[in-house]
Every structure is written in structure tokens, then in C-alpha cells.
XYZ file of C-alpha atoms in Angstrom:
567
model
C 22.930 1.933 30.781
C 25.015 0.825 28.286
C 26.145 -2.344 29.800
C 29.438 -3.349 26.846
C 32.155 -2.415 29.136
C 30.284 -4.035 32.192
C 30.226 -7.201 30.738
C 33.935 -7.341 29.952
C 34.497 -7.873 33.689
C 32.847 -11.333 33.691
C 30.491 -10.633 36.788
C 27.210 -11.660 37.408
C 25.813 -8.390 38.102
C 22.712 -8.497 40.594
C 21.129 -4.440 41.216
C 19.859 -3.899 44.612
C 17.423 -0.767 45.245
C 17.664 1.334 47.609
C 15.197 0.740 49.746
C 13.568 -2.744 51.244
C 10.991 -4.973 49.044
C 7.895 -5.718 49.756
C 7.906 -9.399 51.087
C 5.584 -11.199 48.467
C 3.103 -10.044 45.745
C 0.599 -7.358 47.609
C -3.520 -7.919 47.121
C -5.535 -5.007 48.733
C -8.764 -3.406 48.311
C -9.768 -0.594 49.630
C -13.753 0.781 50.104
C -13.616 4.400 49.108
C -16.937 4.350 51.333
C -18.452 6.160 48.275
C -19.228 3.112 46.246
C -16.593 2.011 45.022
C -13.443 0.111 45.888
C -9.655 0.348 44.856
C -7.917 -3.039 44.224
C -4.023 -2.842 44.145
C -1.574 -6.104 43.171
C 2.010 -5.278 43.392
C 3.995 -8.355 41.742
C 7.983 -8.203 42.406
C 11.024 -10.247 42.574
C 9.976 -11.958 46.063
C 5.977 -12.968 44.286
C 5.926 -16.604 43.247
C 3.833 -18.825 41.290
C 1.049 -18.004 39.458
C 2.398 -14.461 39.325
C 5.828 -14.961 38.477
C 8.453 -17.545 38.495
C 11.865 -16.312 38.435
C 14.291 -16.948 35.552
C 17.896 -18.140 36.445
C 19.805 -15.283 36.565
C 17.879 -12.684 34.645
C 14.347 -10.659 36.038
C 13.077 -8.481 38.509
C 15.950 -6.990 40.846
C 18.218 -8.367 37.910
C 19.993 -6.614 35.173
C 18.675 -8.148 31.979
C 18.974 -7.192 28.570
C 18.186 -8.263 25.188
C 17.067 -12.112 25.423
C 16.496 -12.132 28.745
C 12.740 -11.025 28.151
C 10.514 -12.366 31.168
C 6.780 -12.235 32.343
C 4.668 -12.034 34.785
C 0.584 -12.136 35.796
C -1.694 -9.812 37.254
C -5.235 -11.448 38.808
C -8.151 -9.547 39.670
C -11.100 -11.977 41.430
C -13.733 -9.386 41.158
C -13.574 -10.182 37.206
C -16.279 -13.033 37.479
C -19.005 -10.360 38.968
C -21.259 -9.386 36.347
C -21.765 -6.280 38.210
C -18.510 -5.213 38.783
C -17.882 -1.935 36.922
C -14.218 -0.583 36.424
C -13.441 3.147 36.649
C -10.284 3.268 35.763
C -7.332 0.597 35.219
C -3.521 1.286 35.313
C -0.461 -0.775 35.081
C 2.724 1.274 36.772
C 5.997 -0.035 36.339
C 8.985 1.460 38.073
C 12.170 0.662 36.664
C 15.983 1.414 36.534
C 18.528 2.677 33.818
C 15.590 3.005 31.266
C 17.759 4.840 28.633
C 14.452 6.036 26.686
C 15.535 9.693 25.945
C 14.400 10.362 22.229
C 18.343 11.812 21.520
C 19.401 8.103 21.085
C 17.199 8.226 17.850
C 16.611 4.274 16.958
C 19.431 2.617 18.929
C 18.192 3.589 22.439
C 17.184 1.269 24.630
C 13.700 0.410 24.004
C 11.682 -1.970 26.045
C 8.207 -2.847 24.762
C 5.572 -4.075 27.112
C 2.443 -5.960 26.318
C -0.895 -7.687 27.751
C -2.497 -10.600 26.644
C -0.878 -10.194 23.496
C -1.232 -6.755 22.909
C 0.725 -3.687 23.036
C 0.188 -1.046 25.168
C 0.515 2.584 24.717
C 2.454 3.945 25.555
C 4.691 1.419 23.629
C 7.852 1.477 25.845
C 9.093 1.870 29.427
C 9.828 5.452 29.417
C 12.699 6.688 31.691
C 16.799 8.300 31.964
C 20.067 6.799 32.322
C 21.065 6.076 35.697
C 17.505 6.883 37.315
C 14.542 5.418 38.806
C 11.318 6.020 37.001
C 7.242 4.977 36.677
C 5.787 4.293 33.718
C 1.692 4.156 33.942
C 0.014 2.462 31.516
C -3.854 2.774 30.743
C -5.221 -0.737 31.161
C -8.615 -1.953 28.235
C -11.086 -3.130 31.132
C -11.856 -5.703 28.715
C -8.420 -6.888 28.665
C -8.717 -7.159 32.850
C -12.734 -8.536 32.733
C -12.276 -11.169 29.970
C -10.746 -13.740 32.900
C -9.472 -11.851 35.248
C -6.015 -12.640 34.278
C -3.369 -9.986 32.592
C -0.206 -11.808 31.207
C 2.097 -9.021 31.213
C 5.318 -9.500 28.799
C 8.703 -7.248 29.353
C 10.547 -7.228 25.739
C 13.846 -5.853 26.541
C 15.813 -3.825 24.135
C 13.307 -4.494 21.176
C 15.521 -3.152 18.836
C 19.315 -5.111 19.413
C 19.600 -8.973 19.269
C 22.634 -8.606 21.441
C 23.608 -7.553 24.504
C 23.416 -3.962 24.561
C 21.381 -2.264 26.964
C 20.206 -3.556 30.379
C 17.597 -2.261 32.868
C 16.131 -3.818 36.332
C 12.224 -4.013 37.040
C 11.450 -2.693 40.768
C 7.663 -4.084 40.656
C 4.541 -3.891 39.035
C 1.465 -2.524 40.389
C -2.142 -2.935 39.189
C -4.919 -0.102 40.368
C -8.382 -0.922 39.223
C -11.060 1.015 41.148
C -14.489 -0.217 40.379
C -17.854 -0.139 41.618
C -20.527 -2.812 42.014
C -23.813 -1.857 40.051
C -25.750 -2.589 37.552
C -25.352 0.555 35.783
C -23.280 0.005 32.258
C -20.215 1.566 31.135
C -20.270 3.827 28.256
C -19.770 2.804 24.655
C -15.941 3.164 23.294
C -15.901 6.473 21.630
C -16.338 6.527 17.676
C -13.248 8.581 16.903
C -12.575 11.046 13.306
C -9.377 12.427 12.965
C -8.337 15.220 10.635
C -6.916 15.046 8.402
C -7.814 11.565 7.080
C -4.654 9.461 5.509
C -1.392 11.056 4.801
C -0.849 13.745 7.426
C 2.075 16.385 6.890
C 4.112 18.484 9.464
C 1.737 21.778 8.356
C -1.480 20.250 9.548
C -3.067 20.585 13.047
C -4.353 17.099 14.169
C -7.980 17.400 15.847
C -9.838 14.040 16.896
C -13.496 14.496 17.396
C -16.239 11.817 18.992
C -18.590 10.790 16.341
C -20.683 8.688 18.802
C -21.193 11.222 21.560
C -24.938 11.764 21.402
C -25.602 8.114 21.710
C -22.475 7.624 24.181
C -23.935 5.765 27.031
C -26.398 2.495 27.318
C -27.460 3.857 30.224
C -28.100 7.709 29.038
C -25.526 9.130 31.342
C -23.813 11.936 30.678
C -20.277 11.714 29.188
C -17.185 13.367 29.641
C -13.701 12.414 27.327
C -10.209 11.990 28.578
C -7.654 12.904 25.792
C -3.850 11.413 26.007
C -1.181 11.898 23.402
C 1.469 9.919 22.308
C 4.327 10.529 19.735
C 7.104 8.713 18.456
C 9.798 11.372 17.259
C 12.297 8.583 16.157
C 12.311 5.604 18.435
C 9.722 2.989 16.497
C 7.175 3.263 19.517
C 5.366 5.886 20.741
C 5.666 7.245 24.250
C 3.572 10.121 25.950
C 4.560 13.596 24.243
C 5.427 15.066 27.490
C 8.250 12.458 27.667
C 9.006 13.333 23.766
C 10.252 16.961 24.838
C 6.251 17.950 23.296
C 3.755 19.682 25.369
C 1.445 17.573 27.717
C -1.526 18.034 25.280
C -5.150 16.961 27.309
C -7.780 18.280 24.582
C -8.356 17.252 20.881
C -6.157 18.781 19.106
C -2.242 19.248 18.429
C -1.314 22.285 16.523
C 1.020 21.999 13.686
C 3.664 24.230 15.597
C 4.479 20.884 17.717
C 4.662 18.548 14.685
C 7.297 17.819 12.697
C 8.222 15.528 9.393
C 8.896 11.853 10.277
C 7.003 11.908 13.273
C 4.041 9.423 14.558
C 1.343 10.792 16.579
C -1.367 8.441 18.358
C -4.255 9.949 20.578
C -6.105 7.864 23.340
C -9.673 8.696 23.808
C -11.079 6.905 26.984
C -15.186 8.013 27.981
C -16.268 8.122 31.785
C -19.767 8.342 32.698
C -21.392 10.418 35.350
C -21.259 7.244 37.552
C -17.065 7.049 36.992
C -17.234 3.842 34.993
C -14.890 4.101 31.922
C -14.950 3.009 28.540
C -12.732 1.068 26.670
C -9.909 3.283 24.635
C -10.077 4.498 21.317
C -7.237 5.260 19.481
C -6.501 7.902 15.956
C -2.956 7.887 14.398
C -1.370 9.899 12.226
C 2.370 9.034 10.444
C 4.284 11.867 9.003
C 6.733 11.220 6.482
C 10.367 12.299 5.832
C 10.337 14.323 3.185
C 7.664 12.038 2.010
C 4.324 14.087 1.526
C 2.000 10.850 0.579
C 3.489 8.277 2.855
C 4.033 5.804 0.330
C 7.668 5.108 1.695
C 9.189 6.741 -1.103
C 11.241 10.177 -0.568
C 9.732 13.154 -2.378
C 12.899 13.766 -4.306
C 12.448 10.361 -6.227
C 8.459 10.347 -6.139
C 6.570 11.403 -9.402
C 3.506 11.605 -7.315
C 4.624 13.329 -4.011
C 0.773 13.667 -2.704
C -0.241 10.469 -4.032
C 0.186 7.494 -2.375
C -1.087 5.159 -4.789
C 1.263 6.323 -7.152
C 4.723 6.709 -7.632
C 6.599 6.237 -10.719
C 5.840 6.909 -14.202
C 7.182 4.504 -16.862
C 7.770 5.486 -20.628
C 7.512 2.799 -23.328
C 9.107 4.087 -26.854
C 7.144 5.550 -28.764
C 6.505 2.843 -31.767
C 4.098 1.955 -34.885
C 1.622 -0.548 -35.452
C 0.180 -1.618 -38.690
C -2.377 -4.155 -39.857
C -3.854 -5.798 -42.745
C -7.453 -6.468 -42.316
C -8.308 -9.282 -44.568
C -6.744 -11.951 -42.569
C -6.907 -14.696 -43.091
C -6.653 -13.699 -46.645
C -3.322 -11.637 -47.028
C -5.720 -9.478 -49.842
C -3.363 -6.169 -51.196
C -1.069 -6.816 -48.463
C -0.569 -3.059 -48.062
C -0.709 -3.338 -44.099
C -2.126 -0.113 -43.948
C -5.713 -0.662 -42.899
C -4.521 0.702 -39.500
C -1.396 2.287 -39.118
C -1.402 3.885 -35.642
C 1.147 5.085 -32.903
C 1.653 4.802 -29.505
C 3.382 5.216 -26.084
C 2.605 3.789 -23.037
C 3.338 5.067 -19.441
C 2.917 2.626 -16.936
C 2.425 4.096 -13.107
C 3.000 1.965 -10.684
C 2.803 2.427 -7.059
C 5.050 2.171 -4.227
C 5.673 -1.815 -4.407
C 6.518 -1.485 -8.097
C 3.080 -2.600 -8.562
C 1.209 -1.256 -12.066
C -1.992 1.055 -10.709
C -2.526 2.965 -13.934
C -1.815 2.815 -17.923
C -1.767 5.837 -19.947
C -1.928 5.428 -23.907
C -0.839 8.607 -25.926
C -0.800 7.398 -29.784
C -2.265 8.505 -32.984
C -3.766 7.416 -35.719
C -1.370 7.963 -39.312
C -3.592 5.853 -41.589
C -6.766 3.906 -42.521
C -6.338 2.655 -45.582
C -9.335 0.028 -45.463
C -12.483 -0.322 -47.035
C -14.020 -2.440 -44.006
C -14.767 -0.693 -40.557
C -12.467 -2.022 -37.719
C -11.790 -1.715 -34.104
C -8.871 -1.181 -32.477
C -8.722 -2.885 -29.301
C -5.732 -3.426 -26.357
C -6.086 -7.108 -24.294
C -4.359 -6.993 -20.813
C -3.613 -10.418 -19.269
C -2.791 -10.422 -15.569
C -6.351 -8.880 -14.434
C -9.903 -8.512 -15.450
C -12.886 -5.750 -15.923
C -14.165 -6.566 -12.124
C -10.305 -4.529 -11.422
C -11.228 -1.710 -13.922
C -11.795 1.675 -11.717
C -12.326 3.987 -14.568
C -11.442 4.447 -18.718
C -11.124 7.511 -19.689
C -10.630 8.222 -23.969
C -10.233 11.069 -26.092
C -10.248 10.669 -30.315
C -9.215 14.234 -31.685
C -9.809 15.901 -28.349
C -13.487 14.158 -27.991
C -13.986 12.140 -24.839
C -15.613 9.007 -25.588
C -17.508 7.014 -22.919
C -15.652 3.376 -22.530
C -16.440 0.119 -20.665
C -14.269 -2.824 -20.504
C -15.986 -5.320 -23.129
C -17.629 -8.169 -21.651
C -17.275 -11.892 -22.601
C -13.782 -12.047 -20.938
C -13.026 -14.038 -18.121
C -9.481 -14.291 -17.771
C -8.239 -10.859 -19.451
C -9.227 -7.088 -19.546
C -10.244 -6.116 -23.711
C -10.524 -2.061 -24.429
C -11.856 -1.223 -27.495
C -9.641 2.059 -28.328
C -11.445 2.546 -31.219
C -14.809 0.957 -31.942
C -14.774 1.840 -35.520
C -11.948 2.948 -37.118
C -13.711 4.505 -40.432
C -16.154 7.001 -37.845
C -12.652 8.202 -36.483
C -10.985 9.171 -39.868
C -13.956 9.479 -42.671
C -13.943 13.309 -42.631
C -12.951 14.033 -46.479
C -15.226 14.120 -49.569
C -12.262 13.842 -51.728
C -10.372 10.534 -50.224
C -12.320 7.562 -49.671
C -9.094 6.290 -47.468
C -7.200 8.602 -44.811
C -3.109 9.371 -45.855
C -2.750 6.444 -48.209
C -3.327 8.163 -51.395
C -1.156 10.394 -52.999
C -1.990 14.096 -52.496
C -3.834 13.049 -49.180
C -1.504 14.268 -46.585
C -4.254 15.207 -43.784
C -3.088 15.566 -39.663
C -2.993 12.747 -37.991
C -5.491 12.481 -35.226
C -4.357 12.102 -31.544
C -5.888 9.212 -29.452
C -5.480 8.944 -25.896
C -6.355 6.525 -23.143
C -6.351 5.980 -19.096
C -6.811 3.239 -17.586
C -7.035 2.826 -13.711
C -7.305 -0.276 -11.349
C -9.047 -0.548 -8.267
C -6.038 -3.082 -6.955
C -2.872 -2.222 -8.492
C -1.641 -5.311 -11.099
C 1.798 -7.525 -10.964
C 3.839 -6.272 -14.035
C 5.106 -9.360 -14.762
C 0.919 -10.911 -15.038
C -0.025 -7.760 -17.553
C 3.120 -7.811 -19.575
C 4.948 -5.039 -21.433
C 3.830 -2.619 -23.811
C 2.052 -1.871 -26.196
C 0.742 -5.421 -24.421
C -1.950 -7.265 -26.786
C -3.282 -4.676 -29.827
C -5.511 -6.280 -32.265
C -7.962 -4.821 -34.821
C -11.452 -6.441 -35.109
C -14.055 -6.559 -38.116
C -16.793 -4.467 -36.696
C -19.510 -6.431 -39.130
C -17.315 -9.577 -37.472
C -16.316 -9.460 -33.961
C -14.578 -12.989 -33.728
C -12.367 -11.916 -36.896
C -9.251 -10.829 -34.703
C -5.603 -10.262 -36.210
C -2.908 -9.886 -33.579
C 0.817 -9.205 -34.170
C 2.635 -12.860 -34.859
C 2.754 -15.092 -32.015
C 0.259 -13.210 -29.719
C -2.981 -14.881 -28.279
C -6.118 -14.422 -29.599
C -9.406 -13.159 -27.057
C -12.055 -15.316 -25.764
C -14.076 -13.957 -28.535
C -11.833 -14.710 -31.576
C -13.070 -16.856 -34.362
C -10.623 -19.645 -34.378
C -12.487 -21.550 -37.224
C -10.620 -19.032 -39.202
C -7.302 -20.588 -38.183
C -5.851 -22.553 -40.801
C -7.720 -20.681 -43.633
C -6.765 -19.102 -46.605
C -3.126 -17.881 -46.026
C -3.239 -18.158 -42.200
C -0.811 -20.958 -40.716
C -1.929 -20.081 -37.335
C -1.091 -23.360 -34.347
C -2.522 -22.889 -31.165
C 0.327 -23.024 -28.432
C 2.807 -22.404 -31.858
C 3.038 -19.894 -33.982
C -0.082 -17.584 -34.613
C -1.225 -15.012 -37.457
C 1.157 -15.845 -39.928
C 1.567 -17.435 -43.278
C 3.757 -20.811 -43.335
C 6.241 -18.484 -44.737
C 6.029 -16.485 -41.748
C 4.573 -13.142 -43.149
C 2.536 -11.828 -40.972
C -1.072 -9.470 -40.853
C 0.172 -7.181 -37.909
C 3.582 -5.284 -37.621
C 5.312 -3.497 -34.277
C 7.918 -1.099 -35.672
C 9.714 0.595 -33.016
C 9.851 3.593 -34.271
C 7.809 6.594 -36.527
C 7.302 5.091 -40.114
C 5.999 5.720 -43.923
C 3.451 3.183 -44.739
C 3.011 1.733 -47.946
C 0.773 3.046 -50.331
C -2.568 2.231 -50.889
C -2.870 -1.126 -52.634
C 1.116 -1.627 -52.581
C 2.329 -4.818 -51.504
C 4.740 -3.940 -48.315
C 7.429 -6.200 -50.027
C 7.508 -3.882 -53.170
C 7.918 -0.541 -50.300
C 9.942 -2.642 -48.174
C 11.695 -5.281 -50.041
C 14.018 -6.146 -46.949
C 10.376 -7.087 -45.127
C 10.671 -10.448 -46.895
C 13.661 -11.896 -45.318
C 13.177 -10.158 -42.005
C 9.747 -12.423 -42.179
C 10.866 -16.048 -43.978
C 13.489 -15.536 -41.060
C 11.399 -15.344 -37.878
C 13.157 -12.115 -37.423
C 17.156 -13.569 -37.517
C 17.685 -11.166 -39.823
C 17.492 -7.486 -41.262
C 16.126 -6.238 -38.125
C 15.744 -2.782 -39.636
C 14.305 -3.364 -42.615
C 11.664 -0.458 -41.908
C 14.487 2.060 -42.643
C 14.770 1.223 -46.434
C 11.771 2.191 -48.394
C 11.309 2.011 -52.135
C 10.599 5.885 -53.196
C 7.369 6.331 -54.328
C 5.902 2.949 -53.101
C 5.133 4.863 -49.549
C 3.568 7.694 -48.340
C 5.704 10.562 -48.170
C 8.933 9.076 -49.224
C 9.245 10.225 -52.557
């Protein structure tokens, strides 16, 4: 019953039941004359400590609301007897005006019951407006036999923190049927559910017991009892028939009973030929609402609607990387020793963490006599977090592993040797840097998948930290200006030749600010072989020497005849 109007009357409401209450806590044991006993204990408003201490103005026999939660204690003195074996244990709670009808959605009256701090199944008291109802809960035997005490707690109107729904309880009845025997109860079932992981409304739900061949320590025959629960929008599971479904008693729920957005749970209890029972085992299926992979992202907004490890593509703008390989000397300073385009797709999961990084690029030019490798360093992760690396050069797959020797970052060699990737001509010793040499660019792809998703702030932005290194001298790395060397870099080259690298300050630049590597945020026509880049693009000098403060579009004004295809 919704109580917002009754509260305005300003009176205390005490609900009287239409029959006489038990005078106090009732505890009885009945000998069933078949070797078993049935123990019952009823707790109500007249029960006293330690079973129940009535709060002031609420509790049993009072209409109580959110913020007036209360508890009580059941006891079972035979729990200390090691020969006591429980055949069944139920907790039945009788209440009035429990508005848990499914049509309320999450706004209904949902009153949770827990024992010793553990939620029970079903997760809620079950009932309808203005009626008395009884909710049975199966109680795991371990909750009883550990110390013989069961602390029960009622969480009233769980979805509100203000006065809205009210209910009153008549009593709580614990019923235990047990035997005194040396025989042991069956093992708790081990369940295999199908489908595994995320389920859809097109699936039948099937549960199997995988330890049925070894189900009982005494070798007794064992049968299984199935009880099904479903949450159709309340926020907690209730018995399937209470939610308007079929009362399932077997190991299968057909897809015709299943709707998107629901949560289904099956409870399985093993019973041996002596009537002894196991603790219950559970298997749960969660169905997303228009969320096929149950990752919390609606299918319409999910780039990977059937993959719960991936949710969004995040593409970088295609850019061009260009390198001069004679660092720390300037050499011919044509910055065409490797020219490679790149575009990254940083694939994130539903939590915004990076699960995968894909690179799509192409080798535009190689104007180097010395063989170089091209690699990318990723901060914020290490080689131990790599699930796989897939690489293809000109359509040919290559085996790739993370480079060893890096304990605080991940380094992946995309091109192990720029010469072997581009040396396919008997006419030209270089690749697309000489007059008349206009071969097709060479596609390069890489897919890097992490075991555990990585914080995007830790890993940084594309193109991350790309660099070249001398194949014959691995420590001779050439990075973009102001990027850090890796652990394998030979820092003895710093401040030699034309280099002015200062650890912790400016890196990979001359004293004037001229770099050995460039990132150009577009496609680019690189200088011809042995043509100083300042001759091909005069505006780059002011851009470099102003530390990028001026001339940001230097790459758009080439000198005709000085760069590849810019005649």
C-alpha cells in the first residue's frame, strides 16, 4: 500500500491482524516416526530477546517503511550435534500489503530478506496490494549448521530512501527437517549453464550438473530439485510464477519465456536417497535491453554489439612520419630515410579503457643506405599485458612479439628492416626518392590486443612514441622531438654531433630546434634524395627555430622540383 496519503493524517498506524497472534516465540520438535524430526520456530511481535527486540514504533505488527528496517534471530540448538543432517530448511515470512507486483517496475515495494548478511533467493518478499502473502525461502544448510543461529534482516522498500511504501509482518517461521545419522549429505552441485556469458532472448536456458557421477560422499543415489527465479524489472529476482512466467521445475527455460532486459537464475539442490540435502547451487543469465553483449552499451551505440570486450572505435587523423637516420649528425637532412603514413584505431571497452590498437599505414619512401627498423613504444603497459600482435607488410603476415628489455613500457617493432620491406627494384637503390621512381606504396597493418584493458590517459595519444633505430646498432634510436628514448637507447649519443638532447628537457633536436623526425598531419610530398628539407620546404626553418610557434603550415609550400612529385 502506498502510504503517502495516510502519513498526512499525522497518526501512528498499528495494524492488527484478523486473528490471534501466538503469545510468544514458538519452538517445537516433532518426531516423524521415520527416523526424521521436524523443528519449527516462529518469531512474531511477542517474541523476546535474543530472538527479537521490538523497535520503538515499528517492527512486527506495525506498518513500517524505508528507514525502519529491523531484524530478528532464529536458533537451532541441535546444530552442535555432528550427527544432525538436514533434509530441508525453509524460512517462511508472512506479510501484508507487499506491493511487489512486476508492473510497478523499479518503483514498486521491494523488501529484501537476508540471513547472516547473505541475500536469499528469491531476493524479495512477494505479495500483492492489500492482501496477506507468504514467501518461502530455501535456506542453505551451512547458514544453520555453522553456529545454530540465523540473523534475519528485513530491508523495507529497498529502492527508496524516503517514506513511500509500507508493509507489516505477522511472523517468521523456520522449518527444519533433519535426521540424526552418520550418513553425509550430497555434495553441492557443480553447474554448467548454456549459454555461457551473455545471453539473448533467442536462447533457451539449460543447466546441467557436471558432478552428477560423484554426487554423494556415501555413494547414495541423488536427485536434483530445480527452482527458477526471474527479475523482469524489479531489481531483484522472484519466483518465476510470481513474475507471471511458467513455474519451471526442470533444467530448461525455453526462449519463448524469455524477454530482453530480464535476469534469470536457477537454484539446484541435490537430495540423496536418505533425504539429506546439499547447499543450493546457482547459475544466472543476464539479458541486456537492446544490448546483445551485456556490456551496458545499447546496441545502437555499440560499434561491437556482440563483443563485450569492445564497444567503440576511435580513429586518429591520418598523418605522415618522416625520419633522418644519421642522428646525431644531420647528414643530408632530407628527412626521407623512412616516410610512412599512419592512422590508428584505438578500440575501447564499455568502461572507456583501451582493449585494442589497430594501425593502418603505408611506406611512402625509403631514402636510406643504412637499414633501419621502425617501432612504436607504448607507455602505461608492458609486454606481459599483450594478448596478441598481428602484423602484415604488403599483405604478408609476419610473426611479431613485443621487444624484450623493456620493463616499464611496451615496444613493438612494426618494421624489423626497412630495406627488406622496400628493396624490390634493380633500377633504384632507394624507394620513391629518386626521379622516375614512382612505385606503389607498401601497405602496413598492425593489430595489438591487450589482456587487460589499459587506461587511455596512461597510454597516451596516437601516434604514441614512434621511432626508427639502426638495425646494426639497436641503441641508436631516432624519435620525434621531445619524445623519450626507450630503455634500449644508447644515451651516450646525446649531445654529440649536432644533437642537443637534454634528459628531462628538449630531446632529439639541434640547438636551433631542427628535428630528426617529423609528424605531418596530412599526406606529404617528401624531399627528393639528398635535398635538404629546408631547400624543399623553406618555411620549416622558422617553424623549427620558433619551437613550432610560427609557420604551422610549412608543409603546404614546397619548392617545385625539390620534392617527390611536386614538379
